[in-house]
Short mmCIF file of C-alpha atoms and ligand atoms in Angstrom, two decimals:
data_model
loop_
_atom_site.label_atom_id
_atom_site.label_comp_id
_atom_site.label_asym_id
_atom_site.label_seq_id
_atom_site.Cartn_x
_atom_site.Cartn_y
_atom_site.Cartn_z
CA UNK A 1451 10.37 10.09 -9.85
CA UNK A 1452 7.75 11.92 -7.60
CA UNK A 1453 5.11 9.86 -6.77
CA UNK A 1454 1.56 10.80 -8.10
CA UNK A 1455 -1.11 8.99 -6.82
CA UNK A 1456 -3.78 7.73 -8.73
CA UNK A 1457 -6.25 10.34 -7.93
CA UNK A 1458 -3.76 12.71 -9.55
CA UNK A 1459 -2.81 10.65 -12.11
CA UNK A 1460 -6.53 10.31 -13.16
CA UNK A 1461 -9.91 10.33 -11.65
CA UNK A 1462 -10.65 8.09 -8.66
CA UNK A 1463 -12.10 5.10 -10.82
CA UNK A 1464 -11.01 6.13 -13.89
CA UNK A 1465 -7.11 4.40 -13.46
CA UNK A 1466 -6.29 1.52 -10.86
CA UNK A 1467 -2.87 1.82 -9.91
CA UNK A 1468 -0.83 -1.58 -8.94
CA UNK A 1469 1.00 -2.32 -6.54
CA UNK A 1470 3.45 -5.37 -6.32
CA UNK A 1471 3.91 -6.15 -2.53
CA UNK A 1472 7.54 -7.84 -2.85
CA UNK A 1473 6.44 -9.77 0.64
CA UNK A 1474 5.63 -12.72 -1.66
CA UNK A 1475 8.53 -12.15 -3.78
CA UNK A 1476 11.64 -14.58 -4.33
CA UNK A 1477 13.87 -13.43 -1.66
CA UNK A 1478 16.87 -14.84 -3.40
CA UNK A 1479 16.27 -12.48 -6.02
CA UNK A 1480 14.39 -9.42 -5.59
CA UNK A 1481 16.24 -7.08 -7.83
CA UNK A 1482 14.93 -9.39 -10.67
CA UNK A 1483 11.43 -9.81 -9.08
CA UNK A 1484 11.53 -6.04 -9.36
CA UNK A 1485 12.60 -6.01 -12.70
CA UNK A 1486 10.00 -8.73 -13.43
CA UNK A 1487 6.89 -6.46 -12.03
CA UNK A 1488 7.92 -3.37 -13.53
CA UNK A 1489 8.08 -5.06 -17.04
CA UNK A 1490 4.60 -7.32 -16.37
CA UNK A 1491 3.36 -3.31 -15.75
CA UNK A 1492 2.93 -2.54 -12.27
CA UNK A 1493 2.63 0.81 -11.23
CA UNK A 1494 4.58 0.74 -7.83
CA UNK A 1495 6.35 -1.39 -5.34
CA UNK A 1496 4.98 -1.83 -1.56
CA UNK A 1497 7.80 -2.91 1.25
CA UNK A 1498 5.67 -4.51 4.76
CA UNK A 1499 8.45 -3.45 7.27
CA UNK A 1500 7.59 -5.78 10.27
CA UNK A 1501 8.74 -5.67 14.11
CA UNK A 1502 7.71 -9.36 15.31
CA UNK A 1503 5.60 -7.49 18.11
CA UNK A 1504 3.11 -5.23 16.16
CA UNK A 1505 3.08 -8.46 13.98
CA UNK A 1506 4.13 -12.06 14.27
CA UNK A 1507 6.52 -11.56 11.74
CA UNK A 1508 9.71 -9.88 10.09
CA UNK A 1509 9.83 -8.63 6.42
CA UNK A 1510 11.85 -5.52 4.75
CA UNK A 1511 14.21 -3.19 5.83
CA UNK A 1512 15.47 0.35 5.34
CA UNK A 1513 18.59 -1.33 3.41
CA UNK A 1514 16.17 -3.15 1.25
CA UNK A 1515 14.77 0.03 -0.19
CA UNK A 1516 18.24 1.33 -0.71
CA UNK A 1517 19.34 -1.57 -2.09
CA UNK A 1518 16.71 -2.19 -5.03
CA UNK A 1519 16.21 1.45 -5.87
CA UNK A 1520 19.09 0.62 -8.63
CA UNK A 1521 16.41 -1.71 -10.42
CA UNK A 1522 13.79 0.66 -11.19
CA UNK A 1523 12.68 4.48 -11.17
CA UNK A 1524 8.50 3.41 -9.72
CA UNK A 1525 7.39 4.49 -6.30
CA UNK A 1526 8.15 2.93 -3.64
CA UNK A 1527 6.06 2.09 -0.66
CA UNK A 1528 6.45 1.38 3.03
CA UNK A 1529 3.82 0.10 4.89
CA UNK A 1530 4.99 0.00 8.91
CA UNK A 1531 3.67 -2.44 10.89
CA UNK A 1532 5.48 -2.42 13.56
CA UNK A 1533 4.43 -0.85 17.25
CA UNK A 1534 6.57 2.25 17.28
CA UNK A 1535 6.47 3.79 13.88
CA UNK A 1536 7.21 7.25 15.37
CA UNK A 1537 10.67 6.05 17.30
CA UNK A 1538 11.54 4.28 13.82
CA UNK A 1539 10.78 7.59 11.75
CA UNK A 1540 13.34 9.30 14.01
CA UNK A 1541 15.78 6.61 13.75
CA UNK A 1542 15.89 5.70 10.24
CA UNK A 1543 18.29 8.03 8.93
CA UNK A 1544 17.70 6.93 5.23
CA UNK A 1545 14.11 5.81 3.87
CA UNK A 1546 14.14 5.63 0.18
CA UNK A 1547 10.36 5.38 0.07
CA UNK A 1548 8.05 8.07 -1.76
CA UNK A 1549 5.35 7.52 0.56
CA UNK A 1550 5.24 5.74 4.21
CA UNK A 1551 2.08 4.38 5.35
CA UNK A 1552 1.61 4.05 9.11
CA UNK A 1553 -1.21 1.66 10.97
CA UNK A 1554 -3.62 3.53 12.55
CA UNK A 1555 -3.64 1.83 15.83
CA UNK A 1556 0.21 2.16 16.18
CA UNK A 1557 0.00 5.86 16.12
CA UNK A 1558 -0.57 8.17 19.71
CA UNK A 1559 -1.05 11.71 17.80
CA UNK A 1560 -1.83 10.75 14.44
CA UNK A 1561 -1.06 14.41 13.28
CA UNK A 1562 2.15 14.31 14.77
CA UNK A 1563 3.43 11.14 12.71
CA UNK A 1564 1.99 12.62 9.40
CA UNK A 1565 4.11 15.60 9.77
CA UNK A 1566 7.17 13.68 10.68
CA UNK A 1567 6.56 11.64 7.49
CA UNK A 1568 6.60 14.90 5.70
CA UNK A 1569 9.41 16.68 7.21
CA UNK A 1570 10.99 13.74 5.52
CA UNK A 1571 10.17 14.27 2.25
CA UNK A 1572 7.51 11.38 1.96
CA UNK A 1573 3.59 11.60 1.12
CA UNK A 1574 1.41 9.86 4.03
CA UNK A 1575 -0.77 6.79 4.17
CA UNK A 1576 -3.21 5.60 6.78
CA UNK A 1577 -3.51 1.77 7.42
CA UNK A 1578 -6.73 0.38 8.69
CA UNK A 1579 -6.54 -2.91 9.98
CA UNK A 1580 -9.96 -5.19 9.53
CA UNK A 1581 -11.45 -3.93 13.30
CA UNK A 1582 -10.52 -0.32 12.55
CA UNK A 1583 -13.69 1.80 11.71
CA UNK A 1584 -13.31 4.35 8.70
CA UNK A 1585 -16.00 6.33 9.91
CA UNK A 1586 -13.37 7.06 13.37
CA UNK A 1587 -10.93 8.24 10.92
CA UNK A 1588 -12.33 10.21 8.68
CA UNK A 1589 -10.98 13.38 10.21
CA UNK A 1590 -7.76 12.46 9.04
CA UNK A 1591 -8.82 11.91 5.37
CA UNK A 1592 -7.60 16.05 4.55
CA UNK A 1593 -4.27 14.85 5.74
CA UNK A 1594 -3.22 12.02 4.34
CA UNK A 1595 -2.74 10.97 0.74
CA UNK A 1596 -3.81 7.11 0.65
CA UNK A 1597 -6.32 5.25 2.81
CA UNK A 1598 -5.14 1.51 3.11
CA UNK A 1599 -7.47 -0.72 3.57
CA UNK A 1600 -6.14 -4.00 4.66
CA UNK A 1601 -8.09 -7.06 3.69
CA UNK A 1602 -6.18 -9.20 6.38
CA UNK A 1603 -5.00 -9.17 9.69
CA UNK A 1604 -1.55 -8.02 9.00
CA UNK A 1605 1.82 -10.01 9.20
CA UNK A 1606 1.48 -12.46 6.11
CA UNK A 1607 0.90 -12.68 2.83
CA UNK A 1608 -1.43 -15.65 1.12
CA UNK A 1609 -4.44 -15.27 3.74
CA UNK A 1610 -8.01 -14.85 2.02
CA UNK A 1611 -9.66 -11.72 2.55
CA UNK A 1612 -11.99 -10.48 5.22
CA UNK A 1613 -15.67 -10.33 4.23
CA UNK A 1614 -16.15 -6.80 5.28
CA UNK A 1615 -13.32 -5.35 2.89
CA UNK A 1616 -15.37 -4.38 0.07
CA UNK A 1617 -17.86 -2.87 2.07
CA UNK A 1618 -15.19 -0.47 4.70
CA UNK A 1619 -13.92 0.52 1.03
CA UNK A 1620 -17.34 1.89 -0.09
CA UNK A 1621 -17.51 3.93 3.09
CA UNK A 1622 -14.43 5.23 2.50
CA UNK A 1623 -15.07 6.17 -1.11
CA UNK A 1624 -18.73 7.59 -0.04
CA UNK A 1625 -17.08 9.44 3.22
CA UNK A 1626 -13.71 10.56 0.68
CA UNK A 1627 -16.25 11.82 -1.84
CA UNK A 1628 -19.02 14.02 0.56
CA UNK A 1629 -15.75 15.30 1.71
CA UNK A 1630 -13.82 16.38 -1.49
CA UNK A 1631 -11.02 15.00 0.16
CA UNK A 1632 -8.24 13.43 -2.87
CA UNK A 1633 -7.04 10.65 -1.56
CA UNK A 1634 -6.29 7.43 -3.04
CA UNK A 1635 -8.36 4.77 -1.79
CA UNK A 1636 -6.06 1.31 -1.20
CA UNK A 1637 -6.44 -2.35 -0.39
CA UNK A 1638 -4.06 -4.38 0.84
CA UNK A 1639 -3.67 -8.52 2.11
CA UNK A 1640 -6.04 -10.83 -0.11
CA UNK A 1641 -6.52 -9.28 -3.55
CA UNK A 1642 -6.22 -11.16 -6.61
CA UNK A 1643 -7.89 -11.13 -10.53
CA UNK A 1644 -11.47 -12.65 -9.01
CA UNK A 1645 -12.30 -10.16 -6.15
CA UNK A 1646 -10.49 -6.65 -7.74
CA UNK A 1647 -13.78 -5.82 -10.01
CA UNK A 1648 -15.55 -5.69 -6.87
CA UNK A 1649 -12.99 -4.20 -5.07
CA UNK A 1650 -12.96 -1.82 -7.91
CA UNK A 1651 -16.56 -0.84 -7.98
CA UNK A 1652 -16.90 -0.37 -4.23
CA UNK A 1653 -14.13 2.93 -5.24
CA UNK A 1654 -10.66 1.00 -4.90
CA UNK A 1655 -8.44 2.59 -6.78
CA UNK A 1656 -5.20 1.39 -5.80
CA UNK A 1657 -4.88 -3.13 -5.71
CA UNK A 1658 -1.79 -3.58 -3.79
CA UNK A 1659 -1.17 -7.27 -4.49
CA UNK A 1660 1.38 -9.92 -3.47
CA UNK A 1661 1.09 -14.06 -3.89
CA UNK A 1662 -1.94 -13.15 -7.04
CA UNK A 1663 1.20 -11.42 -8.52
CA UNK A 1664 4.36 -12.97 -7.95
CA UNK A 1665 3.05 -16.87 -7.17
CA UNK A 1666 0.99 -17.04 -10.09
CA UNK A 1667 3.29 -17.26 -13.00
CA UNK A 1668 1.67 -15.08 -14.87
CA UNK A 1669 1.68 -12.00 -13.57
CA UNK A 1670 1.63 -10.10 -17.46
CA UNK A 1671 -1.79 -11.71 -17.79
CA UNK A 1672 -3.22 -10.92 -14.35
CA UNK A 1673 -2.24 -7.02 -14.54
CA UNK A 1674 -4.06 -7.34 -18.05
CA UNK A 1675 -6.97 -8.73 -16.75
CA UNK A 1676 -7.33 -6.18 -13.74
CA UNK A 1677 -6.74 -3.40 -15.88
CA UNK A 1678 -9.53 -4.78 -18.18
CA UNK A 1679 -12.07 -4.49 -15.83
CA UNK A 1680 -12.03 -0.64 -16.18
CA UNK A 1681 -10.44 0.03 -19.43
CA UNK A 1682 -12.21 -0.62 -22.94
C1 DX5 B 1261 0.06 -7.99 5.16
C2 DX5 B 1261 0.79 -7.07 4.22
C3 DX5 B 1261 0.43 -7.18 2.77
C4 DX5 B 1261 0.71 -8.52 2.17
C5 DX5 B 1261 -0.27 -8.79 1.06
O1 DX5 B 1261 0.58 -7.78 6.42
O2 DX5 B 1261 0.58 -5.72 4.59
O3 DX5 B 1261 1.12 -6.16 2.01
O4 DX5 B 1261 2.01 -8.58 1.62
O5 DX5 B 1261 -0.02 -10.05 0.58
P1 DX5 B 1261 -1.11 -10.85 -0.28
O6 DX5 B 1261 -1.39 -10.02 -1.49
O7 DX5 B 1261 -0.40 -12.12 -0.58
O8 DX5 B 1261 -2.31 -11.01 0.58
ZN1 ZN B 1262 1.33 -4.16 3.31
#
């Protein structure tokens, strides 16, 4: 299926698109934690591909991609965080993602990377970790399809989020909008039911979520409940 983001799928407030981050996931079985999110209605599936230098921390593979595509036909994600995301684009000879999302400060010529991502097949996202500015990348906004916001200093799941979160997003939106520029606007590490409608109203349009979806228990009624917040 070719990913559409939610700017194309709707206007930029007018749809919040969900994604399950399977780093919180049961490990033991993530083809039926797959299966699980898709039914409980989210909208795509986010893979944190770690290096234990970028981050303190290992998560996904290429092989995991592969490997759970069988379980459903939603987008899938990669988010690298890891230190040398161009060496890794030119290695991996098989990415089954529909969009890869890079970290900002792992990236020498920006420009370069998005058009490796391409070459591949992929749309592009741009990760902003909590001491990147989005004012000092808003020259990239034209080239990229998804801003990601990350709540959290990156490597786990389960950490709160960072007070300035909501308020980077509204830049974004404000910067996105005096622009004309169609991206969709992300946020990533620390969201759950309580902090999306403000998430939501600073111009997120795109909750990527992890332990508030899979270690709740009751994930149905927490994609309800966000979904709610914009939808009569
Ligand atoms: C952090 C990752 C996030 C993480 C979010 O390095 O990029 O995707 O899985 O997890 P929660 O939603 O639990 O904060
Ligand atoms: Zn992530």
């Amino acid at each position: 299926m070719p990913y559409r983001s939610a700017f194309e799928r709707s206007g930029p407030v007018e749809v919040i698109e969900i994604s399950a981050s399977l780093l919180a996931a049961d490990y033991a079985r993530l083809g039926q934690e797959v299966k699980r999110a898709e039914s409980a209605g989210v909208d795509s599936f986010h893979f944190d591909m770690m290096d234990g230098h970028y981050v303190p921390n290992l998560a996904f593979t290429p092989q995991h991609l592969t490997a759970l595509r069988q379980y459903t036909r939603l987008p899938f994600y990669a988010h690298l965080e890891l230190a040398n995301p161009d060496e890794v684009l030119s290695k991996f000879a098989v990415l089954d993602a529909d969009m890869v999302i890079v970290q900002k400060d792992t990236l020498p010529d920006p420009e370069k990377t998005f058009e490796k991502i391409r070459a591949r097949g992929c749309k592009v996202g741009l990760g902003l970790s909590p001491v990147d500015s989005v004012e000092d990348c808003a020259s990239y906004f034209s080239q990229i399809d998804l801003l990601l916001i990350l709540g959290v200093f990156p490597g786990f799941g389960g950490q709160t989020m960072q007070p300035n979160t909501i308020e980077k997003i509204a830049v974004a939106r404000k910067i996105s909008a005096d622009m004309n520029a169609r991206i969709t606007l992300a946020v990533d590490g620390g969201v759950n039911h309580k902090n999306s409608g403000g998430l939501i109203n600073a111009g997120a349009n795109c909750l990527i979520m992890g332990s508030a979806l899979f270690q709740e228990g009751r994930m149905k009624q927490v994609i309800k409940q966000i979904r709610g917040l914009i939808e009569p």
